[in-house]
Coordinates of C-alpha atoms and ligand atoms in Angstrom, one line a residue:
M1 CA 124.6 149.4 51.9
A2 CA 126.4 147.6 53.9
Q3 CA 125.6 143.9 55.1
I4 CA 123.1 142.8 57.7
R5 CA 124.9 140.5 59.8
C6 CA 123.4 140.5 62.9
I7 CA 119.1 142.1 64.0
G8 CA 117.8 142.6 67.1
V9 CA 114.0 142.1 67.3
L10 CA 111.2 143.4 69.5
T11 CA 107.4 143.9 71.0
S12 CA 106.8 147.9 72.1
G13 CA 103.7 149.0 72.7
G14 CA 100.7 147.1 73.5
D15 CA 100.6 143.2 73.8
A16 CA 98.4 141.4 70.6
P17 CA 98.2 138.1 70.9
G18 CA 100.8 136.5 67.8
M19 CA 103.4 138.5 68.8
N20 CA 105.5 135.2 70.1
A21 CA 104.8 133.1 67.1
A22 CA 105.5 136.6 65.0
I23 CA 109.0 136.2 67.7
R24 CA 109.8 133.1 67.0
A25 CA 109.6 133.6 63.0
V26 CA 112.0 136.1 62.6
T27 CA 114.0 134.9 65.8
R28 CA 114.6 131.1 63.3
A29 CA 114.0 132.8 59.8
A30 CA 116.4 135.1 60.7
I31 CA 119.1 131.9 61.5
Y32 CA 118.0 130.1 58.7
N33 CA 119.8 133.0 56.7
N34 CA 122.4 132.8 58.7
L35 CA 121.9 135.5 61.1
K36 CA 123.2 136.3 64.8
V37 CA 119.3 137.7 66.5
V38 CA 119.6 139.3 69.5
G39 CA 116.3 139.4 71.6
I40 CA 115.6 143.4 72.8
K41 CA 113.2 143.2 76.0
R42 CA 111.0 145.8 77.4
G43 CA 111.0 147.6 73.4
Y44 CA 112.1 150.8 73.1
Y45 CA 113.7 149.9 77.3
G46 CA 115.4 147.8 76.1
L47 CA 117.5 149.5 73.8
V48 CA 117.9 152.2 75.7
Y49 CA 118.9 150.8 79.4
N50 CA 120.8 147.9 77.3
E51 CA 118.4 144.5 78.5
M52 CA 119.1 142.2 75.5
E53 CA 119.6 138.8 75.2
E54 CA 121.2 136.3 72.8
F55 CA 118.5 134.2 71.2
G56 CA 119.1 130.9 69.3
S57 CA 116.6 128.5 67.8
K58 CA 115.9 126.8 71.5
S59 CA 115.3 130.9 72.7
V60 CA 111.6 130.8 70.8
S61 CA 110.7 126.9 71.4
N62 CA 107.3 126.4 72.8
I63 CA 105.4 129.9 72.4
I64 CA 103.6 129.7 69.5
Q65 CA 100.7 129.0 71.0
Q66 CA 101.3 131.6 74.3
G67 CA 99.7 134.9 74.3
G68 CA 101.8 137.9 75.4
T69 CA 105.2 138.9 74.7
I70 CA 108.5 136.9 76.2
L71 CA 110.2 139.9 75.0
K72 CA 107.9 141.8 78.0
T73 CA 106.9 145.3 76.4
A74 CA 106.7 148.8 77.4
R75 CA 105.0 152.4 76.0
C76 CA 109.0 153.4 76.4
K77 CA 109.9 158.2 77.5
E78 CA 112.7 157.8 77.0
F79 CA 113.0 157.0 73.5
T80 CA 110.9 159.8 72.8
T81 CA 113.5 162.0 73.1
P82 CA 116.8 162.3 70.5
E83 CA 118.5 162.4 74.0
G84 CA 117.2 158.3 74.1
R85 CA 117.2 157.6 70.7
A86 CA 121.6 158.0 71.3
K87 CA 121.8 155.9 73.9
A88 CA 119.5 153.4 72.2
Y89 CA 121.6 153.6 69.0
E90 CA 125.0 153.2 70.8
N91 CA 123.9 150.3 72.7
M92 CA 123.0 149.0 69.7
Q93 CA 125.7 149.4 68.0
Q94 CA 128.1 148.1 70.5
S95 CA 125.6 144.7 70.6
G96 CA 126.9 144.8 66.7
I97 CA 122.9 144.7 65.6
D98 CA 122.8 146.2 62.7
A99 CA 119.5 146.2 62.0
L100 CA 115.6 145.9 63.9
V101 CA 112.9 144.0 63.3
V102 CA 109.9 146.1 66.1
I103 CA 106.3 144.9 66.6
G104 CA 103.9 147.2 67.8
G105 CA 101.3 149.1 66.6
D106 CA 101.2 152.6 65.7
G107 CA 103.6 154.4 68.2
S108 CA 105.7 151.7 68.3
L109 CA 106.8 151.9 64.1
S110 CA 106.1 155.8 64.5
G111 CA 109.3 155.6 67.2
A112 CA 110.8 153.0 64.9
R113 CA 110.5 155.8 61.8
I114 CA 112.4 158.2 63.5
F115 CA 115.5 156.2 64.0
A116 CA 115.9 154.5 61.1
E117 CA 115.5 158.8 60.5
E118 CA 117.9 159.8 61.9
Y119 CA 120.7 157.3 62.9
D120 CA 119.5 154.9 59.0
I121 CA 119.1 152.0 60.7
P122 CA 117.5 148.9 58.2
I123 CA 114.3 148.8 60.4
V124 CA 111.3 146.0 59.3
G125 CA 108.4 146.9 60.9
L126 CA 105.2 144.0 61.7
P127 CA 102.1 145.3 62.5
G128 CA 101.2 144.0 65.9
T129 CA 97.9 145.4 67.9
I130 CA 94.4 143.7 68.4
D131 CA 93.1 147.2 67.5
N132 CA 93.3 147.1 63.4
D133 CA 94.1 150.7 63.3
L134 CA 97.3 150.2 60.5
G135 CA 97.3 152.0 58.1
G136 CA 98.2 149.6 54.6
T137 CA 96.9 146.5 56.1
D138 CA 94.4 144.6 55.9
E139 CA 94.8 142.6 59.0
T140 CA 97.2 143.5 62.2
I141 CA 98.6 140.8 64.6
G142 CA 96.0 140.3 67.2
Y143 CA 93.3 141.5 65.3
D144 CA 91.5 137.9 65.1
T145 CA 92.0 136.5 68.0
A146 CA 90.6 139.8 70.1
L147 CA 87.8 139.5 67.9
N148 CA 86.9 136.4 69.1
T149 CA 87.3 136.4 72.8
I150 CA 84.9 139.3 72.4
V151 CA 82.9 137.4 70.3
E152 CA 83.0 135.2 73.3
A153 CA 82.5 137.2 75.7
V154 CA 79.2 138.8 74.5
D155 CA 77.3 135.4 73.3
K156 CA 77.3 135.4 77.4
I157 CA 76.1 138.5 78.2
R158 CA 73.4 137.6 75.1
D159 CA 71.9 135.1 77.8
T160 CA 71.8 137.1 80.6
A161 CA 70.2 140.2 78.2
T162 CA 68.0 137.5 77.0
S163 CA 67.0 136.7 80.8
H164 CA 66.5 139.9 82.3
E165 CA 64.7 141.2 79.0
R166 CA 67.7 144.2 79.6
L167 CA 70.3 146.2 76.9
F168 CA 73.9 145.8 77.7
L169 CA 76.7 147.9 76.7
V170 CA 79.4 146.7 75.9
E171 CA 82.5 148.1 75.4
V172 CA 85.1 147.2 73.5
M173 CA 89.4 148.9 72.3
G174 CA 90.2 149.4 70.0
H175 CA 92.7 153.1 70.7
M176 CA 89.8 155.3 68.6
A177 CA 89.0 152.4 66.2
G178 CA 85.4 151.1 65.7
Y179 CA 86.9 147.5 63.9
L180 CA 87.0 145.7 66.7
A181 CA 83.4 147.5 68.0
L182 CA 81.9 146.7 64.6
N183 CA 82.8 143.0 63.5
G184 CA 82.3 142.8 66.9
A185 CA 78.8 143.9 66.4
I186 CA 78.3 142.2 62.7
A187 CA 80.1 138.7 64.5
S188 CA 78.1 138.9 67.7
G189 CA 74.8 139.7 65.8
A190 CA 74.2 142.8 68.1
E191 CA 71.9 145.4 67.3
A192 CA 74.6 148.6 67.0
A193 CA 77.8 149.3 66.8
I194 CA 79.1 152.5 68.4
I195 CA 82.4 153.9 66.8
P196 CA 84.4 156.8 66.6
E197 CA 84.9 157.7 62.8
M198 CA 80.9 157.7 62.7
E199 CA 78.5 159.9 65.1
T200 CA 75.2 158.6 66.5
E201 CA 73.6 161.1 67.7
I202 CA 70.7 159.6 70.9
D203 CA 68.4 159.6 69.0
Q204 CA 70.0 157.4 66.4
L205 CA 70.7 154.7 69.0
G206 CA 67.1 155.3 70.6
D207 CA 66.0 154.8 67.5
L208 CA 68.3 151.7 66.9
I209 CA 66.8 150.2 70.5
N210 CA 63.8 150.8 70.0
R211 CA 63.5 148.6 66.8
G212 CA 64.3 145.6 68.6
F213 CA 63.1 146.2 71.2
R214 CA 59.4 146.7 70.5
K215 CA 59.7 144.6 67.4
S216 CA 60.7 141.0 67.7
K217 CA 63.3 140.7 71.3
N218 CA 63.2 141.2 74.6
S219 CA 67.1 142.1 74.8
A220 CA 69.8 144.5 72.8
I221 CA 73.3 144.8 73.2
V222 CA 74.7 147.2 71.0
L223 CA 78.7 147.8 70.6
V224 CA 80.7 150.5 72.1
A225 CA 84.5 151.1 71.2
E226 CA 86.0 153.4 73.7
N227 CA 86.7 156.8 73.5
P228 CA 87.4 159.0 76.1
A229 CA 86.0 162.2 74.4
T230 CA 82.7 160.9 74.5
G231 CA 83.8 158.6 77.8
G232 CA 83.0 155.3 76.3
A233 CA 80.0 152.7 77.4
L234 CA 79.3 154.4 80.8
G235 CA 78.9 158.1 79.7
L236 CA 76.5 156.7 76.9
A237 CA 74.9 154.7 79.6
Q238 CA 74.4 157.9 81.5
R239 CA 72.7 159.6 78.5
I240 CA 70.2 156.7 77.8
K241 CA 69.5 156.5 81.7
E242 CA 68.4 160.3 81.1
E243 CA 66.2 160.1 78.0
F244 CA 64.9 156.6 78.0
P245 CA 64.9 156.5 81.3
E246 CA 62.4 153.1 80.3
Y247 CA 65.7 150.4 79.4
D248 CA 67.5 148.9 82.7
A249 CA 71.2 149.0 80.5
R250 CA 73.8 148.0 82.1
V251 CA 77.2 148.3 81.1
T252 CA 80.2 145.8 80.6
I253 CA 83.5 147.4 79.9
L254 CA 85.6 144.3 78.5
G255 CA 88.5 145.8 78.5
H256 CA 92.5 144.2 78.5
L257 CA 90.9 140.2 79.5
Q258 CA 91.3 141.5 74.6
R259 CA 94.9 142.1 74.5
G260 CA 95.3 138.1 76.8
G261 CA 95.0 134.3 75.2
S262 CA 96.1 131.9 73.7
P263 CA 96.1 132.9 69.1
T264 CA 93.6 131.9 67.2
A265 CA 95.7 130.1 64.0
A266 CA 94.7 132.8 61.1
D267 CA 96.6 135.2 64.1
R268 CA 99.6 132.6 64.2
I269 CA 99.9 132.3 60.3
L270 CA 99.2 135.8 59.7
A271 CA 102.3 136.1 62.4
S272 CA 104.5 133.2 61.4
K273 CA 104.1 134.9 57.5
M274 CA 105.1 138.5 58.5
G275 CA 108.0 137.3 61.1
A276 CA 109.3 135.3 57.9
Q277 CA 109.2 137.6 55.5
A278 CA 110.7 140.6 57.9
I279 CA 114.4 138.8 57.3
T280 CA 113.4 138.6 54.1
A281 CA 112.1 141.8 53.1
L282 CA 115.9 143.1 55.3
L283 CA 118.1 140.7 53.1
E284 CA 116.5 142.2 50.6
G285 CA 117.6 146.0 51.5
Q286 CA 113.8 146.3 52.4
R287 CA 113.8 149.0 55.7
N288 CA 111.7 151.3 56.8
V289 CA 108.6 149.5 56.0
M290 CA 105.6 147.2 58.0
I291 CA 105.1 144.2 56.5
G292 CA 101.1 144.0 55.2
T293 CA 98.4 142.0 54.0
K294 CA 96.2 143.2 50.7
N295 CA 93.5 141.0 49.6
G296 CA 95.8 137.7 51.4
E297 CA 99.4 138.7 49.7
L298 CA 101.8 139.2 52.0
V299 CA 103.0 143.7 50.1
Y300 CA 105.5 146.7 52.0
V301 CA 104.6 149.6 53.4
P302 CA 106.4 152.5 54.1
F303 CA 106.5 153.5 57.8
S304 CA 104.5 156.9 56.9
K305 CA 101.6 155.6 55.5
A306 CA 101.0 152.8 57.9
T307 CA 100.9 155.2 60.9
K308 CA 98.9 157.5 58.9
H309 CA 95.3 157.5 60.8
S310 CA 93.3 157.1 57.8
S311 CA 90.3 154.7 58.7
T312 CA 89.0 152.4 55.7
I313 CA 85.7 151.3 57.6
D314 CA 83.3 150.1 55.5
R315 CA 80.1 152.6 56.1
G316 CA 78.1 149.9 54.6
D317 CA 79.2 147.1 57.8
M318 CA 77.3 149.0 59.8
E319 CA 74.6 149.0 57.5
I320 CA 74.9 145.1 57.7
V321 CA 74.7 145.8 61.3
K322 CA 71.1 147.7 61.3
I323 CA 69.3 145.4 58.3
L324 CA 70.1 142.4 60.2
S325 CA 69.0 144.2 63.6
I326 CA 65.2 143.6 63.0
Ligands
F6P1 O1 96.4 149.8 71.1 C1 95.9 149.0 72.1 C2 95.3 148.9 73.2 O2 95.0 147.9 74.3 C3 94.2 149.9 72.8 O3 93.2 149.0 72.6 C4 93.7 150.8 73.4 O4 92.9 151.2 73.9 C5 95.3 150.6 74.8 O5 96.3 149.4 73.9 C6 95.6 150.7 75.9 O6 96.4 150.8 76.5 P1 97.2 150.6 78.1 O7 97.0 148.9 78.1 O8 98.4 151.5 78.0 O9 96.2 151.3 79.2

């Protein structure tokens, strides 16, 4: 196996708070191990179009607390084609980059997997997504911060919902995964969560809401995971309007504000540990794995497992929302 002398680092897909902490950790751990570091701009786009710069320790000063990504990010169409990846490989060779650290979600790691297989390049991935929807890891970088943002927002919505005695449907992100909606509901004391992993019929929802409304509460909050198939919170509000016209329902879509903000301490720690481990992994000869966590320990997850959509949503957690909403 050829010796690694220079690594490239990039962030790809939707940004997530903590990506900067991860870039910092990757860069500094690499420099500590006498490796050269190249920062690649705009995800795979920078590889295809040669937008890169050498990074020193100072390039990543004062960023651990910043949301977003100093490297910028993109969803790069060109890289999905063999021609695009050929250009990317050529640029990598010319810049002397012999290994990559890719920080991103499902799509970004799937791209990394194909690229690594085609050109036999050592690549290590870091799970950077607010959705927490990657396989083989308990946590992803950005999820904790997004969850805290949701809870802060729902606390505020609760004030107005209570004052007006209204039902609120709050739509959160998740890219077809219900982690943010379900755990956001538990953490904010919401009356129900609607998630893509479990079907909720409209009369079931009516039941859930009635329980809260009629018995002890004068308002209700339902967290709804985005889901184009059902129309998300707006689609649900329409159905509620038709079937339960007595409820004065309102919709709040939290949208991209969930992706911003300074990362929580938990995300900074996760990103720092995973970033440093990515360099250890490459130097150990690991390739085509994502750094994950299992029961608090760092683990290596093959890309094939990381990008497989297998929900680990616990039905018992859904039950907790129900039990605690009486
Ligand atoms: O994957 C992260 C994510 O924020 C998803 O939760 C969401 O569905 C998607 O990205 C939105 O992507 P975009 O910013 O490209 O609209």
